Amino acid sequence: MKKMIGLLTLITISCQSKEKEQLISEVKEPVKMEVEKGLEVATFGGGCFWCTEAIFLELDGVKKVESGYIGGKTPNPTYEEVSTGTTGHAEATQITFDPSKISFGELLEIFFATHDPTTLNRQGADVGTQYRSEVFYHSDEQKKIAEDYIKLLDSQNTFGKSVVTKVSPATKFYVAEDYHQNYYARNKEKSYCSYVITPKVEKVRKQYSEKLKK
């Protein structure tokens, strides 16, 4: 539990910035859940997907990370639609991983250690239901692990506040526009990346060095 104690300082730079507003969007079709034999999928909503994608791409055993939208009612939503908060979707990352190298529980631990699960519909300056903390489970086992883990965090008062993270069944996942994919690696010089994402990536590299890709 040592790795989970303490939260990153919330930086008052919003993911909902002009950097995003100036980009052109395009509609994507829902992701088909056809996973290669031996691999599994985890789906987490933890604020701006630029942050969560960058974190999980660091980990050994993670084969693919896609940024997208899940948990809403509007088919094939665009970024602009999701950003209004009216579609019901969360910005999320869908992670394809090899459970022989990294478990769902380990991914869950890193998920909770790298965002604030105690703020409802908010991560730092990013405010709205699209930035909610939520675990979208793909099996009864994932559901139980997530629920038990949240109970453990609360029982140990890990964050000093109650965890508000929702645990919900995974629905259709819509891949976000191309410019959102691998955003951090392609835009490290931008202010949001420098002040918000880089500290999170560095935290993972320091505290979870044994889990990183070689």
Short mmCIF file of C-alpha atoms in Angstrom, two decimals:
data_model
loop_
_atom_site.label_atom_id
_atom_site.label_comp_id
_atom_site.label_asym_id
_atom_site.label_seq_id
_atom_site.Cartn_x
_atom_site.Cartn_y
_atom_site.Cartn_z
CA MET A 1 0.00 0.00 0.00
CA LYS A 2 3.02 2.28 0.30
CA LYS A 3 2.88 3.02 -3.41
CA MET A 4 -0.67 4.29 -3.14
CA ILE A 5 -0.15 6.76 -0.29
CA GLY A 6 -0.19 10.39 -1.29
CA LEU A 7 -1.68 12.09 -4.34
CA LEU A 8 -0.10 14.21 -7.02
CA THR A 9 -0.48 17.96 -6.60
CA LEU A 10 -3.47 19.12 -8.60
CA ILE A 11 -2.26 21.52 -11.27
CA THR A 12 -4.61 24.29 -12.36
CA ILE A 13 -4.07 23.70 -16.06
CA SER A 14 -7.12 22.27 -17.79
CA CYS A 15 -7.23 19.40 -20.24
CA GLN A 16 -10.14 21.32 -21.74
CA SER A 17 -7.75 23.88 -23.21
CA LYS A 18 -7.30 25.77 -26.44
CA GLU A 19 -4.76 23.13 -27.41
CA LYS A 20 -7.63 20.67 -27.73
CA GLU A 21 -10.21 23.13 -29.06
CA GLN A 22 -8.03 23.93 -32.04
CA LEU A 23 -7.81 20.31 -33.16
CA ILE A 24 -10.10 18.82 -35.78
CA SER A 25 -12.27 15.87 -34.75
CA GLU A 26 -13.51 12.85 -36.64
CA VAL A 27 -16.04 10.15 -35.81
CA LYS A 28 -14.84 6.65 -34.96
CA GLU A 29 -16.71 3.36 -34.89
CA PRO A 30 -17.09 1.38 -31.64
CA VAL A 31 -14.25 -0.92 -30.67
CA LYS A 32 -14.96 -4.60 -31.30
CA MET A 33 -13.92 -6.64 -28.28
CA GLU A 34 -11.99 -9.33 -30.10
CA VAL A 35 -8.94 -9.96 -27.94
CA GLU A 36 -6.01 -12.14 -28.93
CA LYS A 37 -5.89 -15.44 -27.05
CA GLY A 38 -4.06 -15.09 -23.73
CA LEU A 39 -4.67 -11.34 -23.47
CA GLU A 40 -7.24 -9.42 -21.43
CA VAL A 41 -8.73 -5.93 -21.42
CA ALA A 42 -9.10 -3.34 -18.66
CA THR A 43 -10.98 -0.05 -19.05
CA PHE A 44 -10.49 2.90 -16.70
CA GLY A 45 -11.85 6.43 -16.56
CA GLY A 46 -9.59 8.65 -14.49
CA GLY A 47 -9.83 12.16 -15.88
CA CYS A 48 -8.21 13.36 -19.09
CA PHE A 49 -7.24 10.33 -21.16
CA TRP A 50 -4.03 12.06 -22.26
CA CYS A 51 -2.74 11.35 -18.74
CA THR A 52 -3.96 7.81 -18.22
CA GLU A 53 -2.82 6.64 -21.65
CA ALA A 54 0.73 7.88 -21.08
CA ILE A 55 0.95 6.09 -17.73
CA PHE A 56 -0.16 2.65 -18.88
CA LEU A 57 1.98 2.72 -22.01
CA GLU A 58 4.99 2.60 -19.67
CA LEU A 59 4.13 -0.82 -18.24
CA ASP A 60 5.57 -4.18 -19.19
CA GLY A 61 2.83 -6.56 -20.27
CA VAL A 62 0.66 -3.79 -21.69
CA LYS A 63 0.24 -4.50 -25.39
CA LYS A 64 -1.98 -1.61 -26.42
CA VAL A 65 -3.64 1.46 -24.92
CA GLU A 66 -6.43 3.32 -26.69
CA SER A 67 -8.04 6.58 -25.60
CA GLY A 68 -11.77 6.78 -26.08
CA TYR A 69 -15.26 7.26 -24.71
CA ILE A 70 -17.43 4.85 -22.71
CA GLY A 71 -20.46 4.79 -20.46
CA GLY A 72 -22.70 7.19 -22.38
CA LYS A 73 -25.85 7.13 -24.45
CA THR A 74 -24.84 8.86 -27.70
CA PRO A 75 -23.61 6.52 -30.47
CA ASN A 76 -20.28 7.38 -32.09
CA PRO A 77 -19.67 10.50 -29.99
CA THR A 78 -17.13 13.10 -31.02
CA TYR A 79 -14.76 14.77 -28.60
CA GLU A 80 -16.74 18.00 -28.85
CA GLU A 81 -19.97 16.19 -27.92
CA VAL A 82 -18.41 14.37 -24.98
CA SER A 83 -16.89 17.63 -23.74
CA THR A 84 -20.34 19.15 -23.27
CA GLY A 85 -21.06 16.56 -20.58
CA THR A 86 -24.43 15.75 -22.16
CA THR A 87 -23.59 12.39 -23.79
CA GLY A 88 -22.88 10.65 -20.50
CA HIS A 89 -19.52 9.31 -21.66
CA ALA A 90 -16.32 9.29 -19.66
CA GLU A 91 -12.91 9.92 -21.17
CA ALA A 92 -11.25 6.55 -20.68
CA THR A 93 -8.38 4.32 -21.65
CA GLN A 94 -8.85 0.75 -22.83
CA ILE A 95 -5.80 -1.37 -22.02
CA THR A 96 -4.99 -4.68 -23.67
CA PHE A 97 -2.57 -6.59 -21.45
CA ASP A 98 -0.88 -9.92 -20.89
CA PRO A 99 -1.99 -11.22 -17.47
CA SER A 100 1.06 -13.47 -17.29
CA LYS A 101 3.20 -10.31 -17.05
CA ILE A 102 0.92 -7.83 -15.29
CA SER A 103 -2.35 -8.53 -13.52
CA PHE A 104 -5.60 -6.60 -13.51
CA GLY A 105 -4.97 -5.93 -9.81
CA GLU A 106 -1.59 -4.35 -10.56
CA LEU A 107 -3.13 -2.15 -13.24
CA LEU A 108 -5.82 -1.18 -10.76
CA GLU A 109 -3.23 -0.24 -8.14
CA ILE A 110 -1.44 2.05 -10.58
CA PHE A 111 -4.75 3.53 -11.73
CA PHE A 112 -5.63 4.57 -8.18
CA ALA A 113 -2.10 5.77 -7.42
CA THR A 114 -2.01 8.18 -10.36
CA HIS A 115 -5.29 10.09 -10.11
CA ASP A 116 -7.51 11.47 -7.37
CA PRO A 117 -10.40 9.02 -6.79
CA THR A 118 -11.98 11.21 -4.10
CA THR A 119 -13.19 14.11 -6.26
CA LEU A 120 -16.57 13.60 -7.91
CA ASN A 121 -16.59 14.35 -11.64
CA ARG A 122 -13.33 16.23 -11.39
CA GLN A 123 -9.57 15.89 -11.81
CA GLY A 124 -7.77 19.10 -10.90
CA ALA A 125 -9.02 21.86 -13.19
CA ASP A 126 -10.86 19.40 -15.42
CA VAL A 127 -14.49 19.46 -14.29
CA GLY A 128 -17.44 17.50 -15.65
CA THR A 129 -18.91 14.01 -15.71
CA GLN A 130 -16.59 13.14 -18.61
CA TYR A 131 -13.69 13.35 -16.13
CA ARG A 132 -15.23 11.00 -13.55
CA SER A 133 -13.33 8.20 -11.83
CA GLU A 134 -14.76 4.87 -12.95
CA VAL A 135 -13.72 1.26 -13.45
CA PHE A 136 -15.54 -0.44 -16.32
CA TYR A 137 -15.30 -4.16 -15.68
CA HIS A 138 -15.24 -6.87 -18.34
CA SER A 139 -15.86 -9.84 -16.05
CA ASP A 140 -17.27 -10.72 -12.65
CA GLU A 141 -13.70 -11.26 -11.46
CA GLN A 142 -12.68 -7.71 -12.44
CA LYS A 143 -15.78 -6.37 -10.71
CA LYS A 144 -14.97 -8.17 -7.45
CA ILE A 145 -11.31 -7.15 -7.51
CA ALA A 146 -12.23 -3.49 -8.09
CA GLU A 147 -14.91 -3.41 -5.39
CA ASP A 148 -12.69 -5.18 -2.86
CA TYR A 149 -9.80 -2.85 -3.64
CA ILE A 150 -11.92 0.25 -3.09
CA LYS A 151 -13.09 -1.17 0.24
CA LEU A 152 -9.46 -1.72 1.21
CA LEU A 153 -8.48 1.84 0.26
CA ASP A 154 -11.33 3.24 2.33
CA SER A 155 -10.67 0.96 5.30
CA GLN A 156 -7.04 2.11 5.40
CA ASN A 157 -8.05 5.75 4.80
CA THR A 158 -5.42 5.83 2.06
CA PHE A 159 -6.48 9.19 0.65
CA GLY A 160 -7.89 10.81 3.78
CA LYS A 161 -11.28 10.90 2.06
CA SER A 162 -13.76 8.37 0.78
CA VAL A 163 -13.20 6.94 -2.70
CA VAL A 164 -15.97 7.98 -5.12
CA THR A 165 -14.84 5.76 -8.01
CA LYS A 166 -17.75 3.96 -9.65
CA VAL A 167 -17.55 0.31 -10.70
CA SER A 168 -19.72 -0.33 -13.75
CA PRO A 169 -20.09 -2.94 -16.50
CA ALA A 170 -18.15 -2.07 -19.65
CA THR A 171 -20.38 -0.89 -22.46
CA LYS A 172 -19.43 0.10 -26.00
CA PHE A 173 -16.05 1.77 -26.15
CA TYR A 174 -15.58 4.33 -28.90
CA VAL A 175 -12.00 5.06 -29.95
CA ALA A 176 -11.25 8.78 -29.75
CA GLU A 177 -10.04 10.87 -32.67
CA ASP A 178 -6.56 10.13 -34.01
CA TYR A 179 -4.96 13.22 -32.48
CA HIS A 180 -5.78 11.94 -28.97
CA GLN A 181 -3.87 8.68 -29.44
CA ASN A 182 -0.34 8.60 -28.00
CA TYR A 183 -0.81 12.30 -27.35
CA TYR A 184 1.84 12.73 -24.67
CA ALA A 185 4.65 11.19 -26.70
CA ARG A 186 3.88 13.52 -29.60
CA ASN A 187 3.25 16.70 -27.61
CA LYS A 188 5.61 16.75 -24.62
CA GLU A 189 6.45 20.41 -25.19
CA LYS A 190 2.86 21.57 -24.65
CA SER A 191 2.02 23.12 -21.28
CA TYR A 192 -0.57 20.53 -20.21
CA CYS A 193 1.87 17.72 -20.90
CA SER A 194 4.75 19.44 -19.08
CA TYR A 195 2.86 20.43 -15.95
CA VAL A 196 0.28 17.67 -15.55
CA ILE A 197 1.28 14.50 -17.40
CA THR A 198 5.06 14.48 -16.97
CA PRO A 199 4.89 14.42 -13.12
CA LYS A 200 2.54 11.43 -13.28
CA VAL A 201 4.76 9.56 -15.71
CA GLU A 202 7.80 10.28 -13.55
CA LYS A 203 5.95 9.04 -10.48
CA VAL A 204 5.21 5.73 -12.19
CA ARG A 205 8.80 5.39 -13.36
CA LYS A 206 10.05 5.96 -9.82
CA GLN A 207 7.55 3.98 -7.76
CA TYR A 208 6.87 1.15 -10.19
CA SER A 209 10.26 0.76 -11.84
CA GLU A 210 10.08 -3.03 -11.64
CA LYS A 211 6.91 -3.01 -13.76
CA LEU A 212 8.23 -0.86 -16.61
CA LYS A 213 9.01 -1.95 -20.13
CA LYS A 214 12.70 -2.62 -20.60
#
